[in-house]
Amino acid sequence: MSQRLVKTQREMEGRFEDVWALVDDEDELETWPEGTELAVVGRPATRQDGPVRASGVARYTVDVALPGMLVARVLRAPTARCRARLDLEAARSVTGVRAVLGPEGPFTMTGDPVLTAEPAWAGQPIAAVAADTPEAAAAGLAALAPEYEAVPPLALEAGLEEQRFTEEPNEKLRGDPDAALADAEARVELTCETPAHVQTPLEPHAAVAAWEGDALTVWVSTQGIFDARKELAKRFGLETEQVRVLAEFIGGGFGGKQGAGPEALLAAELARATGRPVRLVLTRHEDQVVGGRRAWTRQTVTLGARRDGTLTAVELAAVVDMGAAGMVFPVAEPAFSLYACPNVRTMTFPVRTSLRAQNAFRAPGVVEGVTVLEQAMDELAVALDLDPLELRRMNHVDRDQATDMPYSSKRLLACYDRAAELAGWSTRDELRTARADGLLRGMGCATQIWWGGGGPPAHANVRIDASGRALVTTGIQDIGTGTLTTARIVAAEELGLPLERVAVRGGDTGPNVYAPVSGGSMTTPAVMPAVRSAAGKARKTLLGLAADVLEISADDLTIANGRIKSKDGALDVEVTEVTEKLGNATIDGSGTRGPNPEGFRVNTFGCQIAQVAVDTGTGVVTVERVVAVHDVGRIVNPLTAASQVEGGVIQGVGYALAEELLVDPTTGIPVNGHLDDYKMPTIVDVPEIVVDFVDLPDENLPNLGSKGLGEPPIVPTAAAIANAFAHATGRRTDALPLTPARVLEALA
Amino acid sequence: MTTYARPATIDEALELLAEDGAAPMGGGTDLAGQIDRGIRGPSTVVDLGATGLDGLERDGDVLRVGAAVTLARLATAPELEPYAAVRTAASLAASPLLRNVGTVAGNLCQHTRCWYYRGEEWHCWLGGGDTCYAQIGDHRKHSLAPGDCISAHPSDLAPALAACGATVEVRSRDEARELPLLDLYRSPTDDNRSLVVLEQGELVAAIRLPPPPEASAYERVGERAAFSFPLVSVAAARRDDDVRLVAAGIANVPHELDPSDPLAGLPGNPQTAWKRTLLATLAERALAAVR
Amino acid sequence: MTLVLEVNGERHALEVEPTRRLLAVLREDLALTGAKLGCGEGACGACAVLLDGIPVVSCLLPVGAVAGRAVTTIEGLGERAAAVQEAFVAEDALQCGFCTPGQVVSATALLEVTENPTRDEIHAAMSGNLCRCGTYPKIERAILRVAGRAVA
């Protein structure tokens, strides 16, 4: 028997948990060795669903329209804190309104009520309405005639003073940083604020729910269809088989669309109450205020070092604006892990305020931590008159210092070298020579770290039919990363079929083939090995059948490019020669993701170098060029991998230059919860982006040797830009983003 | 429920606009946003699109730009080439998709972008309430001049047209008048919170540009490289030795600067002091460009 | 009120309030869901359509204003957009794809007016179409590709 249940560790966003995983020894496959000539893996491939997205035919949750479908709207707290009184009956009697849910329900769903009469944060849901038309829904909301008694908001600085925390401040310690700092030959201290950063997916949070008896079907713009299914089943007292979650096309997530979300819960509740399908779509303003955000932080980093640049102490005090609650993300991780240092102390103060709880946005915590730590490193380089890249090389470490485990692979030094070469790092001081345009130029670098190993469970099925085509079934919800195409490539490689003969589906819990959430850069390292294993089994079966048909031993046969050949070359036939004999039967292979390798930490690394031009008269900073070199193990699809990097860098540019969610001090409400005042980059703001990878398989990761890429590219960008700004001007701002206001103040 | 009318002539439009609660619509890009956010609730929207207000023609030595000429047309029409500041302003305002719909008069008469004024959650002084939330809150992007309202004027076209000496034809059912462009604007007062002098029933019918200046320029800085309201902008136009300098983003309304002392009367405050530096830079660059 | 709209070459007589937004009519009444509601404020361009051949945002336009004018959505661009769509796919100028219909509308309109746009012209024409996934460098490549310019 080849299937076993094993205990293994899986990782997400740096959190490790032990899980039981069903593994199949038959699924174990060797990584293709370095230098193997592969047919499709490692070659650029366009997206399987590209044409459908480009033609406007792709149907996102917001496009789903069912017969008799109602429109839902939510009444939300207009101020940060208040007590609300509603006229539910008046709303119920509005023409076209079919159901009204107040804070007391009535609810079918169990557990934490989504609605409340005493909202704690701006935008918190108070009531929900389902109506025939958007106009009737709006009228229903208005008819609730809410009366509010405002309660003063909880501000950040007051919260810090009063020690109002969402959980106990966390201290982490290694060695004796006090002693080390006292003895340090060089010491720098830097304080910087990093902004609240809103995911702003272009498709807002949305859900459509429809009941048929006790069976619930939900379309939801989510990054986790199986998480959504579990949540909905639990809340509505259903078996998981009674819930089907669909997310074939998702208009961006970036961390902010987890599970079912209040949208799917409310839509399902209203659909239950009315007996009709219900669609709930957030307005853009709602999405900006309640969709989530990367938390604002204020961090003070103190570095101690020897005169030669060897780090001896790192201290971090991080104040985090948590909003109402939420997970404290690993803002301290870079201090502990980015560089070799025996003495580290971090204190994280998670302050409770009157905003919606902060949530995950692409590499949560680590972006914030790297943004400040890397600026401090550059200050140290200046203090010691050392090249900033050289300082980083000197403090390189091959092991995860928290566990003393080696990294499964770490090619950071190669990333530094390659980035330096591509950026022209050795001539960067020449940038500071004045040019005719009067702008000040500079170049800065930053190191990237993140996790990238994923883990079980993850499954895949591969089915080959008489036509010689393969259908791969996964639970992947492709949020724009192109992971369905990655799976297509891996399956095609293992099967020996051309890409056009392989199709991959996902985005549907119906087939019950599990994949984890599209988050934590997990999908490639978690799901692709399962896909490869499934394909491997199907190929084996196919060759066995070919042996029957062709009357030659299976050991003497190979498949490549859709043709079955004998190893001596005498036999060479189309795959269909064999598969047509299947008739209505199919060849099926199922694969499971094996356990994570023990004794390693699986992390990704990289280096980005930015070049900026600063107009000192106006405070405008232009990012002219970003070089991004990352080590994420084997690259399966260089086309979509480069797109991930460009996308992360552009989000990092926005974080560094213009994006910040600002809160009105009087009412605790965000002042810029609209796209006219929350400024994301346009095509004109984009620097030249040069992308490269240290594209070598991680030999300690079985099967594929690939680590996750979704999050790494956003991690170091803002730090590199801030460092380039300092190189250009000799100044730093005490907060990001580098708006004209802050730049002019810093240069004054 | 708002009524919608699309009259076929300007006279019909003026008749409709004479009714209380009727509002004129050019491209509708600002009006739509105001309606959605509860800033205005007109009883009738009078769409001027079919009234022929989109003419661009010579009237003696005056260039007459109809109120409904789009920003896109203004940015590319050859007649506007000698008015460099106006061309630049028109090409940098908003986004290409909005410029194809937005009109000259709409851009001039647009309401302020102050995030308290525009935010559904606040009923601020300018909007008829009691409190200027900006002054007690986050006013980092606001006016350099003190006042009951500290919102900043958002129009790109206003300073450029004003510097070039434009006048405005204002019409109502019973009257027609012509004003220097800067006189289209007023400071809001307790009894009248409007930032333009237009009364119910009045609309901007056309902009009239005198012969072009010898040189003109428009300098602006937004919050990103494109598609942003100006944080500060300055238009300069020189006729012989006479230079006019007009700025947006630093007062409630477009503000004429003294070329020899551009920051006069614009003290700013701790949150907005940076705008003084920016204003000084842009004024200097605009002046240098027309020297 | 009955309004006659010409959308993608077809005339539709619709019972609609003229103040209702064009985007809502397209998506809900005509089931043309290619144009997206990304913000409803004219700030993102995901709702872009052609109005008499000119690219505009449709989320702010009252449908009454477009009666009697030709509206073309992504679904109706047909052959005119085929080269652009192919280039977008080939250059990977799309990720989640939500902004893509609007991008294709703007890009198609640009190329019909300027066969061989410069980078600056591309930037100017496309600056009203936001992409949160960050496909901008590849959108530029795709447009240059259609214009027949080899990209390094």
CSV table of N, CA and C in Angstrom, one decimal, chain A residues 582-645:
chain,number,residue,atom,x,y,z
A,582,LEU,N,-9.3,3.7,-26.4
A,582,LEU,CA,-10.0,3.8,-25.1
A,582,LEU,C,-11.5,3.9,-25.3
A,583,GLY,N,-11.9,4.4,-26.4
A,583,GLY,CA,-13.4,4.6,-26.6
A,583,GLY,C,-13.9,5.6,-25.6
A,584,ASN,N,-14.8,5.2,-24.7
A,584,ASN,CA,-15.3,6.1,-23.7
A,584,ASN,C,-14.6,6.0,-22.4
A,585,ALA,N,-13.6,5.1,-22.4
A,585,ALA,CA,-12.9,5.0,-21.1
A,585,ALA,C,-11.8,6.1,-21.0
A,586,THR,N,-11.3,6.3,-19.8
A,586,THR,CA,-10.3,7.3,-19.6
A,586,THR,C,-9.2,6.8,-18.8
A,587,ILE,N,-8.0,7.4,-18.9
A,587,ILE,CA,-6.9,7.1,-18.1
A,587,ILE,C,-6.8,8.1,-17.0
A,588,ASP,N,-6.8,7.7,-15.8
A,588,ASP,CA,-6.8,8.7,-14.7
A,588,ASP,C,-5.7,8.5,-13.8
A,589,GLY,N,-5.1,9.7,-13.4
A,589,GLY,CA,-4.0,9.6,-12.4
A,589,GLY,C,-4.3,10.7,-11.4
A,590,SER,N,-4.1,10.4,-10.1
A,590,SER,CA,-4.3,11.4,-9.1
A,590,SER,C,-3.0,11.6,-8.4
A,591,GLY,N,-2.7,12.8,-8.0
A,591,GLY,CA,-1.4,13.1,-7.3
A,591,GLY,C,-1.6,13.8,-6.0
A,592,THR,N,-0.8,13.6,-5.1
A,592,THR,CA,-0.9,14.4,-3.8
A,592,THR,C,0.5,15.0,-3.6
A,593,ARG,N,0.5,16.1,-2.9
A,593,ARG,CA,1.7,16.8,-2.6
A,593,ARG,C,2.4,16.1,-1.4
A,594,GLY,N,3.6,15.8,-1.5
A,594,GLY,CA,4.3,15.0,-0.5
A,594,GLY,C,4.6,15.9,0.7
A,595,PRO,N,5.2,15.3,1.7
A,595,PRO,CA,5.6,16.1,2.9
A,595,PRO,C,6.7,17.0,2.6
A,596,ASN,N,6.8,18.1,3.4
A,596,ASN,CA,7.9,19.0,3.2
A,596,ASN,C,9.2,18.3,3.7
A,597,PRO,N,10.3,18.7,3.1
A,597,PRO,CA,11.6,18.1,3.5
A,597,PRO,C,11.9,18.5,4.9
A,598,GLU,N,12.4,17.6,5.7
A,598,GLU,CA,12.7,18.0,7.1
A,598,GLU,C,14.1,18.5,7.2
A,599,GLY,N,14.3,19.4,8.2
A,599,GLY,CA,15.6,19.8,8.4
A,599,GLY,C,16.0,21.0,7.6
A,600,PHE,N,15.1,21.7,6.9
A,600,PHE,CA,15.4,22.8,6.1
A,600,PHE,C,14.3,23.9,6.3
A,601,ARG,N,14.8,25.1,6.1
A,601,ARG,CA,13.8,26.2,6.0
A,601,ARG,C,13.8,26.6,4.5
A,602,VAL,N,12.6,26.7,4.0
A,602,VAL,CA,12.5,27.0,2.6
A,602,VAL,C,12.1,28.5,2.4
A,603,ASN,N,13.1,29.3,2.1
A,603,ASN,CA,12.9,30.7,1.9
A,603,ASN,C,13.3,31.2,0.5
A,604,THR,N,12.8,32.3,0.1
A,604,THR,CA,13.2,32.9,-1.2
A,604,THR,C,14.0,34.1,-0.9
A,605,PHE,N,14.9,34.5,-1.8
A,605,PHE,CA,15.8,35.7,-1.6
A,605,PHE,C,15.9,36.5,-2.9
A,606,GLY,N,16.4,37.7,-2.8
A,606,GLY,CA,16.5,38.5,-4.0
A,606,GLY,C,17.2,39.8,-3.6
A,607,CYS,N,17.4,40.6,-4.7
A,607,CYS,CA,18.0,41.9,-4.5
A,607,CYS,C,17.4,42.8,-5.6
A,608,GLN,N,17.0,44.0,-5.2
A,608,GLN,CA,16.5,44.9,-6.1
A,608,GLN,C,17.3,46.2,-6.0
A,609,ILE,N,17.6,46.8,-7.1
A,609,ILE,CA,18.3,48.1,-7.1
A,609,ILE,C,17.5,49.1,-7.9
A,610,ALA,N,17.3,50.2,-7.3
A,610,ALA,CA,16.5,51.3,-7.9
A,610,ALA,C,17.3,52.5,-8.2
A,611,GLN,N,16.9,53.1,-9.3
A,611,GLN,CA,17.6,54.4,-9.7
A,611,GLN,C,16.5,55.5,-9.7
A,612,VAL,N,16.7,56.6,-9.0
A,612,VAL,CA,15.7,57.6,-8.9
A,612,VAL,C,16.3,59.0,-9.4
A,613,ALA,N,15.4,59.8,-9.8
A,613,ALA,CA,15.7,61.2,-10.1
A,613,ALA,C,14.8,62.1,-9.3
A,614,VAL,N,15.4,63.1,-8.6
A,614,VAL,CA,14.7,63.9,-7.7
A,614,VAL,C,14.7,65.4,-8.1
A,615,ASP,N,13.5,66.0,-8.3
A,615,ASP,CA,13.4,67.4,-8.6
A,615,ASP,C,13.4,68.1,-7.3
A,616,THR,N,14.4,68.7,-6.9
A,616,THR,CA,14.5,69.4,-5.5
A,616,THR,C,13.6,70.6,-5.4
A,617,GLY,N,13.2,71.2,-6.6
A,617,GLY,CA,12.4,72.3,-6.5
A,617,GLY,C,10.9,72.0,-6.3
A,618,THR,N,10.5,70.8,-6.8
A,618,THR,CA,9.1,70.4,-6.6
A,618,THR,C,8.9,69.3,-5.7
A,619,GLY,N,9.9,68.6,-5.3
A,619,GLY,CA,9.8,67.4,-4.5
A,619,GLY,C,9.3,66.1,-5.2
A,620,VAL,N,9.3,66.2,-6.5
A,620,VAL,CA,8.8,65.0,-7.3
A,620,VAL,C,10.0,64.0,-7.4
A,621,VAL,N,9.7,62.8,-7.1
A,621,VAL,CA,10.6,61.7,-7.2
A,621,VAL,C,10.2,60.8,-8.4
A,622,THR,N,11.1,60.6,-9.3
A,622,THR,CA,10.8,59.7,-10.4
A,622,THR,C,11.7,58.5,-10.3
A,623,VAL,N,11.0,57.3,-10.3
A,623,VAL,CA,11.8,56.1,-10.3
A,623,VAL,C,12.1,55.8,-11.7
A,624,GLU,N,13.4,55.8,-12.1
A,624,GLU,CA,13.7,55.7,-13.5
A,624,GLU,C,13.9,54.2,-13.9
A,625,ARG,N,14.5,53.4,-13.0
A,625,ARG,CA,14.8,52.1,-13.3
A,625,ARG,C,14.8,51.2,-12.1
A,626,VAL,N,14.3,50.0,-12.2
A,626,VAL,CA,14.4,49.0,-11.1
A,626,VAL,C,15.0,47.7,-11.7
A,627,VAL,N,16.1,47.3,-11.1
A,627,VAL,CA,16.6,45.9,-11.4
A,627,VAL,C,16.1,45.0,-10.4
A,628,ALA,N,15.5,43.9,-10.7
A,628,ALA,CA,15.0,42.9,-9.8
A,628,ALA,C,15.6,41.5,-10.1
A,629,VAL,N,16.4,41.0,-9.2
A,629,VAL,CA,16.9,39.6,-9.4
A,629,VAL,C,16.5,38.8,-8.2
A,630,HIS,N,15.8,37.7,-8.5
A,630,HIS,CA,15.2,36.8,-7.4
A,630,HIS,C,15.6,35.4,-7.5
A,631,ASP,N,15.8,34.8,-6.4
A,631,ASP,CA,16.0,33.3,-6.3
A,631,ASP,C,14.8,32.6,-5.8
A,632,VAL,N,14.0,32.0,-6.7
A,632,VAL,CA,12.8,31.3,-6.2
A,632,VAL,C,12.9,29.9,-6.7
A,633,GLY,N,14.1,29.3,-6.9
A,633,GLY,CA,14.2,28.0,-7.4
A,633,GLY,C,14.0,27.9,-8.9
A,634,ARG,N,13.5,26.8,-9.3
A,634,ARG,CA,13.3,26.6,-10.8
A,634,ARG,C,12.1,27.4,-11.2
A,635,ILE,N,12.3,28.2,-12.3
A,635,ILE,CA,11.2,28.9,-12.9
A,635,ILE,C,10.5,28.1,-14.0
A,636,VAL,N,9.2,27.9,-13.7
A,636,VAL,CA,8.4,27.0,-14.7
A,636,VAL,C,8.0,27.8,-15.9
A,637,ASN,N,7.5,29.0,-15.7
A,637,ASN,CA,7.1,29.8,-16.9
A,637,ASN,C,7.7,31.2,-16.8
A,638,PRO,N,8.8,31.4,-17.5
A,638,PRO,CA,9.5,32.7,-17.4
A,638,PRO,C,8.6,33.9,-17.8
A,639,LEU,N,7.6,33.7,-18.7
A,639,LEU,CA,6.8,34.8,-19.1
A,639,LEU,C,5.9,35.3,-18.0
A,640,THR,N,5.2,34.4,-17.3
A,640,THR,CA,4.3,34.9,-16.2
A,640,THR,C,5.2,35.2,-15.0
A,641,ALA,N,6.3,34.6,-14.8
A,641,ALA,CA,7.2,34.9,-13.7
A,641,ALA,C,7.7,36.3,-13.8
A,642,ALA,N,8.1,36.8,-15.0
A,642,ALA,CA,8.5,38.1,-15.1
A,642,ALA,C,7.3,39.1,-14.9
A,643,SER,N,6.1,38.7,-15.3
A,643,SER,CA,4.9,39.5,-15.0
A,643,SER,C,4.7,39.7,-13.5
A,644,GLN,N,4.9,38.6,-12.7
A,644,GLN,CA,4.8,38.7,-11.3
A,644,GLN,C,5.8,39.7,-10.7
A,645,VAL,N,7.0,39.7,-11.2
A,645,VAL,CA,8.0,40.6,-10.7
A,645,VAL,C,7.6,42.0,-11.0
